[in-house]
JSON list of C-alpha atoms in Angstrom, two decimals:
[
{"chain": "A", "resi": 1, "resn": "UNK", "atom": "CA", "xyz": [-2.27, -5.81, -7.43]},
{"chain": "A", "resi": 2, "resn": "UNK", "atom": "CA", "xyz": [1.36, -5.08, -6.69]},
{"chain": "A", "resi": 3, "resn": "UNK", "atom": "CA", "xyz": [2.59, -6.32, -3.31]},
{"chain": "A", "resi": 4, "resn": "UNK", "atom": "CA", "xyz": [-0.35, -8.71, -3.20]},
{"chain": "A", "resi": 5, "resn": "UNK", "atom": "CA", "xyz": [1.47, -11.94, -2.39]},
{"chain": "A", "resi": 6, "resn": "UNK", "atom": "CA", "xyz": [1.89, -11.50, 1.37]},
{"chain": "A", "resi": 7, "resn": "UNK", "atom": "CA", "xyz": [0.93, -9.41, 4.41]},
{"chain": "A", "resi": 8, "resn": "UNK", "atom": "CA", "xyz": [-1.62, -6.63, 4.04]},
{"chain": "A", "resi": 9, "resn": "UNK", "atom": "CA", "xyz": [-1.54, -6.87, 0.25]},
{"chain": "A", "resi": 10, "resn": "UNK", "atom": "CA", "xyz": [-2.56, -10.53, 0.36]},
{"chain": "A", "resi": 11, "resn": "UNK", "atom": "CA", "xyz": [-5.37, -9.73, 2.81]},
{"chain": "A", "resi": 12, "resn": "UNK", "atom": "CA", "xyz": [-6.65, -7.04, 0.44]},
{"chain": "A", "resi": 13, "resn": "UNK", "atom": "CA", "xyz": [-6.46, -9.43, -2.50]},
{"chain": "A", "resi": 14, "resn": "UNK", "atom": "CA", "xyz": [-8.45, -12.00, -0.54]},
{"chain": "A", "resi": 15, "resn": "UNK", "atom": "CA", "xyz": [-11.13, -9.40, 0.20]},
{"chain": "A", "resi": 16, "resn": "UNK", "atom": "CA", "xyz": [-11.42, -8.54, -3.49]},
{"chain": "A", "resi": 17, "resn": "UNK", "atom": "CA", "xyz": [-11.69, -12.20, -4.49]},
{"chain": "A", "resi": 18, "resn": "UNK", "atom": "CA", "xyz": [-14.40, -12.71, -1.86]},
{"chain": "A", "resi": 19, "resn": "UNK", "atom": "CA", "xyz": [-16.22, -9.73, -3.35]},
{"chain": "A", "resi": 20, "resn": "UNK", "atom": "CA", "xyz": [-16.24, -11.45, -6.75]},
{"chain": "A", "resi": 21, "resn": "UNK", "atom": "CA", "xyz": [-13.22, -9.87, -8.45]},
{"chain": "A", "resi": 22, "resn": "UNK", "atom": "CA", "xyz": [-10.63, -11.66, -10.54]},
{"chain": "A", "resi": 23, "resn": "UNK", "atom": "CA", "xyz": [-7.24, -10.63, -9.18]},
{"chain": "A", "resi": 24, "resn": "UNK", "atom": "CA", "xyz": [-3.67, -10.75, -10.47]},
{"chain": "A", "resi": 25, "resn": "UNK", "atom": "CA", "xyz": [-1.12, -10.87, -7.66]},
{"chain": "A", "resi": 26, "resn": "UNK", "atom": "CA", "xyz": [2.24, -9.34, -8.58]},
{"chain": "A", "resi": 27, "resn": "UNK", "atom": "CA", "xyz": [5.28, -10.04, -6.41]},
{"chain": "A", "resi": 28, "resn": "UNK", "atom": "CA", "xyz": [9.03, -10.38, -6.86]},
{"chain": "A", "resi": 29, "resn": "UNK", "atom": "CA", "xyz": [9.13, -14.12, -6.19]},
{"chain": "A", "resi": 30, "resn": "UNK", "atom": "CA", "xyz": [7.37, -16.34, -8.74]},
{"chain": "A", "resi": 31, "resn": "UNK", "atom": "CA", "xyz": [6.86, -19.28, -6.39]},
{"chain": "A", "resi": 32, "resn": "UNK", "atom": "CA", "xyz": [5.35, -17.09, -3.67]},
{"chain": "A", "resi": 33, "resn": "UNK", "atom": "CA", "xyz": [3.06, -15.43, -6.22]},
{"chain": "A", "resi": 34, "resn": "UNK", "atom": "CA", "xyz": [1.86, -18.78, -7.57]},
{"chain": "A", "resi": 35, "resn": "UNK", "atom": "CA", "xyz": [1.27, -20.18, -4.08]},
{"chain": "A", "resi": 36, "resn": "UNK", "atom": "CA", "xyz": [-0.70, -17.12, -3.01]},
{"chain": "A", "resi": 37, "resn": "UNK", "atom": "CA", "xyz": [-2.82, -17.28, -6.15]},
{"chain": "A", "resi": 38, "resn": "UNK", "atom": "CA", "xyz": [-3.50, -20.98, -5.67]},
{"chain": "A", "resi": 39, "resn": "UNK", "atom": "CA", "xyz": [-4.61, -20.36, -2.09]},
{"chain": "A", "resi": 40, "resn": "UNK", "atom": "CA", "xyz": [-7.10, -17.71, -3.18]},
{"chain": "A", "resi": 41, "resn": "UNK", "atom": "CA", "xyz": [-8.76, -19.79, -5.86]},
{"chain": "A", "resi": 42, "resn": "UNK", "atom": "CA", "xyz": [-9.29, -20.07, -9.62]},
{"chain": "A", "resi": 43, "resn": "UNK", "atom": "CA", "xyz": [-10.06, -16.40, -10.24]},
{"chain": "A", "resi": 44, "resn": "UNK", "atom": "CA", "xyz": [-6.54, -15.45, -9.14]},
{"chain": "A", "resi": 45, "resn": "UNK", "atom": "CA", "xyz": [-3.36, -15.17, -11.18]},
{"chain": "A", "resi": 46, "resn": "UNK", "atom": "CA", "xyz": [0.14, -15.14, -9.66]},
{"chain": "A", "resi": 47, "resn": "UNK", "atom": "CA", "xyz": [2.78, -13.15, -11.56]},
{"chain": "A", "resi": 48, "resn": "UNK", "atom": "CA", "xyz": [6.43, -12.38, -10.88]},
{"chain": "A", "resi": 49, "resn": "UNK", "atom": "CA", "xyz": [7.62, -8.81, -11.43]},
{"chain": "A", "resi": 50, "resn": "UNK", "atom": "CA", "xyz": [9.69, -6.26, -9.53]},
{"chain": "A", "resi": 51, "resn": "UNK", "atom": "CA", "xyz": [7.89, -2.93, -9.27]},
{"chain": "A", "resi": 52, "resn": "UNK", "atom": "CA", "xyz": [11.15, -1.14, -10.04]},
{"chain": "A", "resi": 53, "resn": "UNK", "atom": "CA", "xyz": [11.31, -2.88, -13.43]},
{"chain": "A", "resi": 54, "resn": "UNK", "atom": "CA", "xyz": [9.17, -1.11, -16.04]},
{"chain": "A", "resi": 55, "resn": "UNK", "atom": "CA", "xyz": [9.39, -3.95, -18.56]},
{"chain": "A", "resi": 56, "resn": "UNK", "atom": "CA", "xyz": [8.42, -6.51, -15.93]},
{"chain": "A", "resi": 57, "resn": "UNK", "atom": "CA", "xyz": [5.34, -4.55, -14.95]},
{"chain": "A", "resi": 58, "resn": "UNK", "atom": "CA", "xyz": [4.36, -4.05, -18.59]},
{"chain": "A", "resi": 59, "resn": "UNK", "atom": "CA", "xyz": [4.60, -7.81, -19.08]},
{"chain": "A", "resi": 60, "resn": "UNK", "atom": "CA", "xyz": [2.54, -8.46, -15.94]},
{"chain": "A", "resi": 61, "resn": "UNK", "atom": "CA", "xyz": [-0.14, -6.04, -17.13]},
{"chain": "A", "resi": 62, "resn": "UNK", "atom": "CA", "xyz": [-0.25, -7.72, -20.53]},
{"chain": "A", "resi": 63, "resn": "UNK", "atom": "CA", "xyz": [-0.55, -11.17, -18.93]},
{"chain": "A", "resi": 64, "resn": "UNK", "atom": "CA", "xyz": [-3.39, -9.91, -16.74]},
{"chain": "A", "resi": 65, "resn": "UNK", "atom": "CA", "xyz": [-5.29, -8.51, -19.72]},
{"chain": "A", "resi": 66, "resn": "UNK", "atom": "CA", "xyz": [-4.76, -11.78, -21.59]},
{"chain": "A", "resi": 67, "resn": "UNK", "atom": "CA", "xyz": [-6.18, -13.73, -18.66]},
{"chain": "A", "resi": 68, "resn": "UNK", "atom": "CA", "xyz": [-9.06, -11.46, -17.64]},
{"chain": "A", "resi": 69, "resn": "UNK", "atom": "CA", "xyz": [-9.76, -9.31, -20.68]},
{"chain": "A", "resi": 70, "resn": "UNK", "atom": "CA", "xyz": [-9.18, -5.92, -19.06]},
{"chain": "A", "resi": 71, "resn": "UNK", "atom": "CA", "xyz": [-7.80, -4.29, -15.94]},
{"chain": "A", "resi": 72, "resn": "UNK", "atom": "CA", "xyz": [-10.53, -2.26, -14.26]},
{"chain": "A", "resi": 73, "resn": "UNK", "atom": "CA", "xyz": [-8.76, -1.77, -10.92]},
{"chain": "A", "resi": 74, "resn": "UNK", "atom": "CA", "xyz": [-5.14, -1.16, -9.96]},
{"chain": "A", "resi": 75, "resn": "UNK", "atom": "CA", "xyz": [-4.11, -1.54, -6.32]},
{"chain": "A", "resi": 76, "resn": "UNK", "atom": "CA", "xyz": [-0.52, -0.57, -5.49]},
{"chain": "A", "resi": 77, "resn": "UNK", "atom": "CA", "xyz": [0.37, -2.22, -2.19]},
{"chain": "A", "resi": 78, "resn": "UNK", "atom": "CA", "xyz": [4.08, -2.93, -2.68]},
{"chain": "A", "resi": 79, "resn": "UNK", "atom": "CA", "xyz": [6.35, -1.10, -0.26]},
{"chain": "A", "resi": 80, "resn": "UNK", "atom": "CA", "xyz": [9.48, -1.43, 1.85]},
{"chain": "A", "resi": 81, "resn": "UNK", "atom": "CA", "xyz": [10.94, 0.28, 4.88]},
{"chain": "A", "resi": 82, "resn": "UNK", "atom": "CA", "xyz": [14.32, 1.96, 5.29]},
{"chain": "A", "resi": 83, "resn": "UNK", "atom": "CA", "xyz": [17.02, 1.78, 7.96]},
{"chain": "A", "resi": 84, "resn": "UNK", "atom": "CA", "xyz": [16.25, 3.92, 10.99]},
{"chain": "A", "resi": 85, "resn": "UNK", "atom": "CA", "xyz": [18.63, 6.88, 11.15]},
{"chain": "A", "resi": 86, "resn": "UNK", "atom": "CA", "xyz": [18.57, 10.68, 11.37]},
{"chain": "A", "resi": 87, "resn": "UNK", "atom": "CA", "xyz": [18.50, 12.23, 7.92]},
{"chain": "A", "resi": 88, "resn": "UNK", "atom": "CA", "xyz": [22.14, 13.40, 8.09]},
{"chain": "A", "resi": 89, "resn": "UNK", "atom": "CA", "xyz": [23.26, 9.81, 8.63]},
{"chain": "A", "resi": 90, "resn": "UNK", "atom": "CA", "xyz": [21.03, 8.29, 5.95]},
{"chain": "A", "resi": 91, "resn": "UNK", "atom": "CA", "xyz": [22.74, 6.43, 3.16]},
{"chain": "A", "resi": 92, "resn": "UNK", "atom": "CA", "xyz": [22.08, 7.44, -0.47]},
{"chain": "A", "resi": 93, "resn": "UNK", "atom": "CA", "xyz": [21.74, 3.79, -1.46]},
{"chain": "A", "resi": 94, "resn": "UNK", "atom": "CA", "xyz": [19.05, 3.31, 1.21]},
{"chain": "A", "resi": 95, "resn": "UNK", "atom": "CA", "xyz": [17.27, 6.38, -0.13]},
{"chain": "A", "resi": 96, "resn": "UNK", "atom": "CA", "xyz": [17.30, 5.04, -3.68]},
{"chain": "A", "resi": 97, "resn": "UNK", "atom": "CA", "xyz": [16.13, 1.59, -2.61]},
{"chain": "A", "resi": 98, "resn": "UNK", "atom": "CA", "xyz": [13.23, 3.05, -0.61]},
{"chain": "A", "resi": 99, "resn": "UNK", "atom": "CA", "xyz": [12.14, 5.51, -3.30]},
{"chain": "A", "resi": 100, "resn": "UNK", "atom": "CA", "xyz": [12.62, 3.03, -6.14]},
{"chain": "A", "resi": 101, "resn": "UNK", "atom": "CA", "xyz": [10.06, 0.68, -4.57]},
{"chain": "A", "resi": 102, "resn": "UNK", "atom": "CA", "xyz": [7.72, 3.03, -2.73]},
{"chain": "A", "resi": 103, "resn": "UNK", "atom": "CA", "xyz": [7.53, 5.87, -5.25]},
{"chain": "A", "resi": 104, "resn": "UNK", "atom": "CA", "xyz": [8.93, 4.82, -8.63]},
{"chain": "A", "resi": 105, "resn": "UNK", "atom": "CA", "xyz": [7.20, 1.45, -8.24]},
{"chain": "A", "resi": 106, "resn": "UNK", "atom": "CA", "xyz": [3.81, 3.18, -8.04]},
{"chain": "A", "resi": 107, "resn": "UNK", "atom": "CA", "xyz": [4.59, 5.40, -11.02]},
{"chain": "A", "resi": 108, "resn": "UNK", "atom": "CA", "xyz": [5.65, 2.41, -13.12]},
{"chain": "A", "resi": 109, "resn": "UNK", "atom": "CA", "xyz": [2.54, 0.43, -12.16]},
{"chain": "A", "resi": 110, "resn": "UNK", "atom": "CA", "xyz": [0.37, 3.39, -13.16]},
{"chain": "A", "resi": 111, "resn": "UNK", "atom": "CA", "xyz": [2.29, 3.67, -16.43]},
{"chain": "A", "resi": 112, "resn": "UNK", "atom": "CA", "xyz": [1.72, -0.02, -17.17]},
{"chain": "A", "resi": 113, "resn": "UNK", "atom": "CA", "xyz": [-2.01, -0.03, -16.40]},
{"chain": "A", "resi": 114, "resn": "UNK", "atom": "CA", "xyz": [-3.54, 3.43, -16.68]},
{"chain": "A", "resi": 115, "resn": "UNK", "atom": "CA", "xyz": [-3.20, 4.06, -20.45]},
{"chain": "A", "resi": 116, "resn": "UNK", "atom": "CA", "xyz": [-5.73, 1.28, -21.14]},
{"chain": "A", "resi": 117, "resn": "UNK", "atom": "CA", "xyz": [-8.02, 2.71, -18.46]},
{"chain": "A", "resi": 118, "resn": "UNK", "atom": "CA", "xyz": [-7.75, 6.15, -20.05]},
{"chain": "A", "resi": 119, "resn": "UNK", "atom": "CA", "xyz": [-8.57, 4.71, -23.48]},
{"chain": "A", "resi": 120, "resn": "UNK", "atom": "CA", "xyz": [-11.58, 2.84, -22.06]},
{"chain": "A", "resi": 121, "resn": "UNK", "atom": "CA", "xyz": [-12.62, 5.88, -20.01]},
{"chain": "A", "resi": 122, "resn": "UNK", "atom": "CA", "xyz": [-13.10, 3.81, -16.88]},
{"chain": "A", "resi": 123, "resn": "UNK", "atom": "CA", "xyz": [-10.97, 2.56, -14.01]},
{"chain": "A", "resi": 124, "resn": "UNK", "atom": "CA", "xyz": [-10.07, 2.99, -10.37]},
{"chain": "A", "resi": 125, "resn": "UNK", "atom": "CA", "xyz": [-6.61, 3.19, -8.86]},
{"chain": "A", "resi": 126, "resn": "UNK", "atom": "CA", "xyz": [-5.89, 2.84, -5.14]},
{"chain": "A", "resi": 127, "resn": "UNK", "atom": "CA", "xyz": [-2.43, 3.31, -3.63]},
{"chain": "A", "resi": 128, "resn": "UNK", "atom": "CA", "xyz": [-1.60, 2.08, -0.13]},
{"chain": "A", "resi": 129, "resn": "UNK", "atom": "CA", "xyz": [0.27, 4.84, 1.69]},
{"chain": "A", "resi": 130, "resn": "UNK", "atom": "CA", "xyz": [0.76, 5.34, 5.40]},
{"chain": "A", "resi": 131, "resn": "UNK", "atom": "CA", "xyz": [0.35, 7.80, 8.24]},
{"chain": "A", "resi": 132, "resn": "UNK", "atom": "CA", "xyz": [4.07, 8.64, 8.12]},
{"chain": "A", "resi": 133, "resn": "UNK", "atom": "CA", "xyz": [3.07, 10.67, 5.07]},
{"chain": "A", "resi": 134, "resn": "UNK", "atom": "CA", "xyz": [1.14, 13.01, 7.38]},
{"chain": "A", "resi": 135, "resn": "UNK", "atom": "CA", "xyz": [3.76, 13.87, 9.98]},
{"chain": "A", "resi": 136, "resn": "UNK", "atom": "CA", "xyz": [7.46, 14.01, 10.69]},
{"chain": "A", "resi": 137, "resn": "UNK", "atom": "CA", "xyz": [8.90, 10.96, 12.42]},
{"chain": "A", "resi": 138, "resn": "UNK", "atom": "CA", "xyz": [12.37, 11.06, 13.98]},
{"chain": "A", "resi": 139, "resn": "UNK", "atom": "CA", "xyz": [14.66, 8.47, 12.45]},
{"chain": "A", "resi": 140, "resn": "UNK", "atom": "CA", "xyz": [12.34, 7.69, 9.54]},
{"chain": "A", "resi": 141, "resn": "UNK", "atom": "CA", "xyz": [12.99, 10.56, 7.16]},
{"chain": "A", "resi": 142, "resn": "UNK", "atom": "CA", "xyz": [13.56, 8.33, 4.12]},
{"chain": "A", "resi": 143, "resn": "UNK", "atom": "CA", "xyz": [10.52, 6.13, 4.60]},
{"chain": "A", "resi": 144, "resn": "UNK", "atom": "CA", "xyz": [8.25, 8.95, 5.75]},
{"chain": "A", "resi": 145, "resn": "UNK", "atom": "CA", "xyz": [9.18, 11.24, 2.88]},
{"chain": "A", "resi": 146, "resn": "UNK", "atom": "CA", "xyz": [8.41, 8.47, 0.39]},
{"chain": "A", "resi": 147, "resn": "UNK", "atom": "CA", "xyz": [4.86, 8.40, 1.74]},
{"chain": "A", "resi": 148, "resn": "UNK", "atom": "CA", "xyz": [4.63, 12.19, 1.48]},
{"chain": "A", "resi": 149, "resn": "UNK", "atom": "CA", "xyz": [5.72, 11.86, -2.15]},
{"chain": "A", "resi": 150, "resn": "UNK", "atom": "CA", "xyz": [2.98, 9.33, -2.83]},
{"chain": "A", "resi": 151, "resn": "UNK", "atom": "CA", "xyz": [0.33, 11.78, -1.69]},
{"chain": "A", "resi": 152, "resn": "UNK", "atom": "CA", "xyz": [1.52, 14.26, -4.31]},
{"chain": "A", "resi": 153, "resn": "UNK", "atom": "CA", "xyz": [1.54, 11.60, -7.02]},
{"chain": "A", "resi": 154, "resn": "UNK", "atom": "CA", "xyz": [-1.99, 10.46, -6.17]},
{"chain": "A", "resi": 155, "resn": "UNK", "atom": "CA", "xyz": [-3.44, 13.96, -6.17]},
{"chain": "A", "resi": 156, "resn": "UNK", "atom": "CA", "xyz": [-1.71, 14.89, -9.43]},
{"chain": "A", "resi": 157, "resn": "UNK", "atom": "CA", "xyz": [-2.64, 11.61, -11.13]},
{"chain": "A", "resi": 158, "resn": "UNK", "atom": "CA", "xyz": [-6.25, 12.13, -10.03]},
{"chain": "A", "resi": 159, "resn": "UNK", "atom": "CA", "xyz": [-6.33, 15.47, -11.86]},
{"chain": "A", "resi": 160, "resn": "UNK", "atom": "CA", "xyz": [-4.65, 13.96, -14.93]},
{"chain": "A", "resi": 161, "resn": "UNK", "atom": "CA", "xyz": [-7.12, 11.07, -15.08]},
{"chain": "A", "resi": 162, "resn": "UNK", "atom": "CA", "xyz": [-10.34, 12.83, -14.08]},
{"chain": "A", "resi": 163, "resn": "UNK", "atom": "CA", "xyz": [-11.34, 13.90, -17.62]},
{"chain": "A", "resi": 164, "resn": "UNK", "atom": "CA", "xyz": [-11.33, 10.20, -18.55]},
{"chain": "A", "resi": 165, "resn": "UNK", "atom": "CA", "xyz": [-13.54, 9.09, -15.62]},
{"chain": "A", "resi": 166, "resn": "UNK", "atom": "CA", "xyz": [-10.64, 7.30, -13.94]},
{"chain": "A", "resi": 167, "resn": "UNK", "atom": "CA", "xyz": [-10.26, 7.86, -10.19]},
{"chain": "A", "resi": 168, "resn": "UNK", "atom": "CA", "xyz": [-7.04, 7.73, -8.17]},
{"chain": "A", "resi": 169, "resn": "UNK", "atom": "CA", "xyz": [-7.07, 7.56, -4.38]},
{"chain": "A", "resi": 170, "resn": "UNK", "atom": "CA", "xyz": [-4.89, 6.53, -1.46]},
{"chain": "A", "resi": 171, "resn": "UNK", "atom": "CA", "xyz": [-5.52, 4.65, 1.78]},
{"chain": "A", "resi": 172, "resn": "UNK", "atom": "CA", "xyz": [-3.11, 5.44, 4.60]},
{"chain": "A", "resi": 173, "resn": "UNK", "atom": "CA", "xyz": [-3.18, 2.80, 7.35]},
{"chain": "A", "resi": 174, "resn": "UNK", "atom": "CA", "xyz": [-1.87, 3.40, 10.82]},
{"chain": "A", "resi": 175, "resn": "UNK", "atom": "CA", "xyz": [-0.37, 0.48, 12.75]},
{"chain": "A", "resi": 176, "resn": "UNK", "atom": "CA", "xyz": [-2.01, -2.60, 11.21]},
{"chain": "A", "resi": 177, "resn": "UNK", "atom": "CA", "xyz": [-2.21, -5.61, 13.48]},
{"chain": "A", "resi": 178, "resn": "UNK", "atom": "CA", "xyz": [-0.23, -8.45, 11.98]},
{"chain": "A", "resi": 179, "resn": "UNK", "atom": "CA", "xyz": [2.99, -10.41, 12.28]},
{"chain": "A", "resi": 180, "resn": "UNK", "atom": "CA", "xyz": [5.20, -7.49, 11.21]},
{"chain": "A", "resi": 181, "resn": "UNK", "atom": "CA", "xyz": [3.82, -5.07, 13.81]},
{"chain": "A", "resi": 182, "resn": "UNK", "atom": "CA", "xyz": [3.79, -7.72, 16.54]},
{"chain": "A", "resi": 183, "resn": "UNK", "atom": "CA", "xyz": [7.43, -8.51, 15.74]},
{"chain": "A", "resi": 184, "resn": "UNK", "atom": "CA", "xyz": [8.32, -4.82, 16.06]},
{"chain": "A", "resi": 185, "resn": "UNK", "atom": "CA", "xyz": [6.55, -4.71, 19.42]},
{"chain": "A", "resi": 186, "resn": "UNK", "atom": "CA", "xyz": [8.51, -7.76, 20.63]},
{"chain": "A", "resi": 187, "resn": "UNK", "atom": "CA", "xyz": [11.80, -6.29, 19.46]},
{"chain": "A", "resi": 188, "resn": "UNK", "atom": "CA", "xyz": [11.01, -2.96, 21.15]},
{"chain": "A", "resi": 189, "resn": "UNK", "atom": "CA", "xyz": [10.18, -4.68, 24.44]},
{"chain": "A", "resi": 190, "resn": "UNK", "atom": "CA", "xyz": [13.39, -6.70, 24.33]},
{"chain": "A", "resi": 191, "resn": "UNK", "atom": "CA", "xyz": [15.47, -3.64, 23.42]},
{"chain": "A", "resi": 192, "resn": "UNK", "atom": "CA", "xyz": [14.00, -1.55, 26.25]},
{"chain": "A", "resi": 193, "resn": "UNK", "atom": "CA", "xyz": [13.94, -4.35, 28.83]},
{"chain": "A", "resi": 194, "resn": "UNK", "atom": "CA", "xyz": [10.22, -3.89, 29.47]},
{"chain": "A", "resi": 195, "resn": "UNK", "atom": "CA", "xyz": [7.21, -6.24, 29.71]},
{"chain": "A", "resi": 196, "resn": "UNK", "atom": "CA", "xyz": [6.22, -7.87, 26.42]},
{"chain": "A", "resi": 197, "resn": "UNK", "atom": "CA", "xyz": [2.87, -6.06, 26.28]},
{"chain": "A", "resi": 198, "resn": "UNK", "atom": "CA", "xyz": [4.29, -2.59, 27.03]},
{"chain": "A", "resi": 199, "resn": "UNK", "atom": "CA", "xyz": [4.85, -1.46, 23.40]},
{"chain": "A", "resi": 200, "resn": "UNK", "atom": "CA", "xyz": [1.31, -2.47, 22.42]},
{"chain": "A", "resi": 201, "resn": "UNK", "atom": "CA", "xyz": [-0.15, -0.66, 25.41]},
{"chain": "A", "resi": 202, "resn": "UNK", "atom": "CA", "xyz": [1.89, 2.44, 24.64]},
{"chain": "A", "resi": 203, "resn": "UNK", "atom": "CA", "xyz": [0.92, 2.38, 20.97]},
{"chain": "A", "resi": 204, "resn": "UNK", "atom": "CA", "xyz": [-2.82, 1.96, 21.49]},
{"chain": "A", "resi": 205, "resn": "UNK", "atom": "CA", "xyz": [-2.78, 4.69, 24.17]},
{"chain": "A", "resi": 206, "resn": "UNK", "atom": "CA", "xyz": [-1.72, 7.10, 21.42]},
{"chain": "A", "resi": 207, "resn": "UNK", "atom": "CA", "xyz": [-4.88, 6.38, 19.40]},
{"chain": "A", "resi": 208, "resn": "UNK", "atom": "CA", "xyz": [-8.31, 7.90, 20.00]},
{"chain": "A", "resi": 209, "resn": "UNK", "atom": "CA", "xyz": [-10.06, 4.53, 19.71]},
{"chain": "A", "resi": 210, "resn": "UNK", "atom": "CA", "xyz": [-7.47, 2.74, 21.86]},
{"chain": "A", "resi": 211, "resn": "UNK", "atom": "CA", "xyz": [-7.01, -0.24, 19.56]},
{"chain": "A", "resi": 212, "resn": "UNK", "atom": "CA", "xyz": [-5.04, -1.43, 16.57]},
{"chain": "A", "resi": 213, "resn": "UNK", "atom": "CA", "xyz": [-6.32, -1.26, 13.02]},
{"chain": "A", "resi": 214, "resn": "UNK", "atom": "CA", "xyz": [-7.06, -4.67, 11.49]},
{"chain": "A", "resi": 215, "resn": "UNK", "atom": "CA", "xyz": [-6.41, -5.81, 7.96]},
{"chain": "A", "resi": 216, "resn": "UNK", "atom": "CA", "xyz": [-10.18, -6.13, 7.57]},
{"chain": "A", "resi": 217, "resn": "UNK", "atom": "CA", "xyz": [-10.53, -2.41, 8.33]},
{"chain": "A", "resi": 218, "resn": "UNK", "atom": "CA", "xyz": [-8.26, -1.54, 5.41]},
{"chain": "A", "resi": 219, "resn": "UNK", "atom": "CA", "xyz": [-10.08, -4.04, 3.21]},
{"chain": "A", "resi": 220, "resn": "UNK", "atom": "CA", "xyz": [-13.44, -2.46, 4.06]},
{"chain": "A", "resi": 221, "resn": "UNK", "atom": "CA", "xyz": [-12.11, 0.96, 3.05]},
{"chain": "A", "resi": 222, "resn": "UNK", "atom": "CA", "xyz": [-10.77, -0.47, -0.20]},
{"chain": "A", "resi": 223, "resn": "UNK", "atom": "CA", "xyz": [-14.13, -2.06, -1.01]},
{"chain": "A", "resi": 224, "resn": "UNK", "atom": "CA", "xyz": [-15.83, 1.27, -0.36]},
{"chain": "A", "resi": 225, "resn": "UNK", "atom": "CA", "xyz": [-13.53, 3.13, -2.75]},
{"chain": "A", "resi": 226, "resn": "UNK", "atom": "CA", "xyz": [-14.02, 0.48, -5.43]},
{"chain": "A", "resi": 227, "resn": "UNK", "atom": "CA", "xyz": [-17.77, 0.14, -4.94]},
{"chain": "A", "resi": 228, "resn": "UNK", "atom": "CA", "xyz": [-20.71, 2.48, -5.58]},
{"chain": "A", "resi": 229, "resn": "UNK", "atom": "CA", "xyz": [-19.77, 4.62, -2.58]},
{"chain": "A", "resi": 230, "resn": "UNK", "atom": "CA", "xyz": [-16.48, 5.55, -4.21]},
{"chain": "A", "resi": 231, "resn": "UNK", "atom": "CA", "xyz": [-17.96, 6.73, -7.50]},
{"chain": "A", "resi": 232, "resn": "UNK", "atom": "CA", "xyz": [-17.41, 10.42, -6.77]},
{"chain": "A", "resi": 233, "resn": "UNK", "atom": "CA", "xyz": [-14.21, 10.13, -4.71]},
{"chain": "A", "resi": 234, "resn": "UNK", "atom": "CA", "xyz": [-10.86, 10.96, -6.30]},
{"chain": "A", "resi": 235, "resn": "UNK", "atom": "CA", "xyz": [-7.56, 12.50, -5.24]},
{"chain": "A", "resi": 236, "resn": "UNK", "atom": "CA", "xyz": [-8.21, 11.64, -1.60]},
{"chain": "A", "resi": 237, "resn": "UNK", "atom": "CA", "xyz": [-5.96, 10.14, 1.07]},
{"chain": "A", "resi": 238, "resn": "UNK", "atom": "CA", "xyz": [-8.19, 8.22, 3.48]},
{"chain": "A", "resi": 239, "resn": "UNK", "atom": "CA", "xyz": [-6.54, 7.69, 6.86]},
{"chain": "A", "resi": 240, "resn": "UNK", "atom": "CA", "xyz": [-7.48, 4.48, 8.68]},
{"chain": "A", "resi": 241, "resn": "UNK", "atom": "CA", "xyz": [-5.51, 4.63, 11.92]},
{"chain": "A", "resi": 242, "resn": "UNK", "atom": "CA", "xyz": [-7.83, 4.29, 14.94]},
{"chain": "A", "resi": 243, "resn": "UNK", "atom": "CA", "xyz": [-7.62, 8.06, 15.41]},
{"chain": "A", "resi": 244, "resn": "UNK", "atom": "CA", "xyz": [-3.89, 8.76, 15.58]},
{"chain": "A", "resi": 245, "resn": "UNK", "atom": "CA", "xyz": [-3.72, 11.59, 13.04]},
{"chain": "A", "resi": 246, "resn": "UNK", "atom": "CA", "xyz": [-6.38, 14.06, 14.21]}
]
């Protein structure tokens, strides 16, 4: 699992371990990867690799196969944001950094893992996207367009892999409750000089179910795609957002 050493990725890794899977956590920092793996137990391997580095991902895939025998599942959860700015003020370096991690990183992970799945004629790939890949968002053209690009990659890869019984899907979370989102809410309240709970209230009011998505909600969707219920699902982008994109 890329991006599995912290945040939502770590929560998803924990859910897979609890379901009985052996999981390799891939992150940029070796110490963080090892600590995360140790916290999840003996069926977990912590590996250091940058998703923008093809050779590093190839090495991580090889180490995972050496440890577990095969890679049956690939979860791509690594991703970064981009500076908020209108598109005409966006910096080319920011564009490259965002796309190198969010788009190229997924392609390189697929390249490192999927050939063995194709040869074995079995495997499931799940990419973590986002609801910004379903709408335009002022000030977030770089980040949002990277999520749009992922949708195209997933659907095309699903067609490429289908003859070999390998599925490729995406989960697109809305605002996931966690430290990152709560920090953004605090910063927004401070910036606007409003009560601390105002951003949360405003955000949940924009959702049909009037609440935030939890990490466990994304994990449940992942387990469904990887379990018997996902056997005939491929090329899909499953939105889990409390009813924001309707």
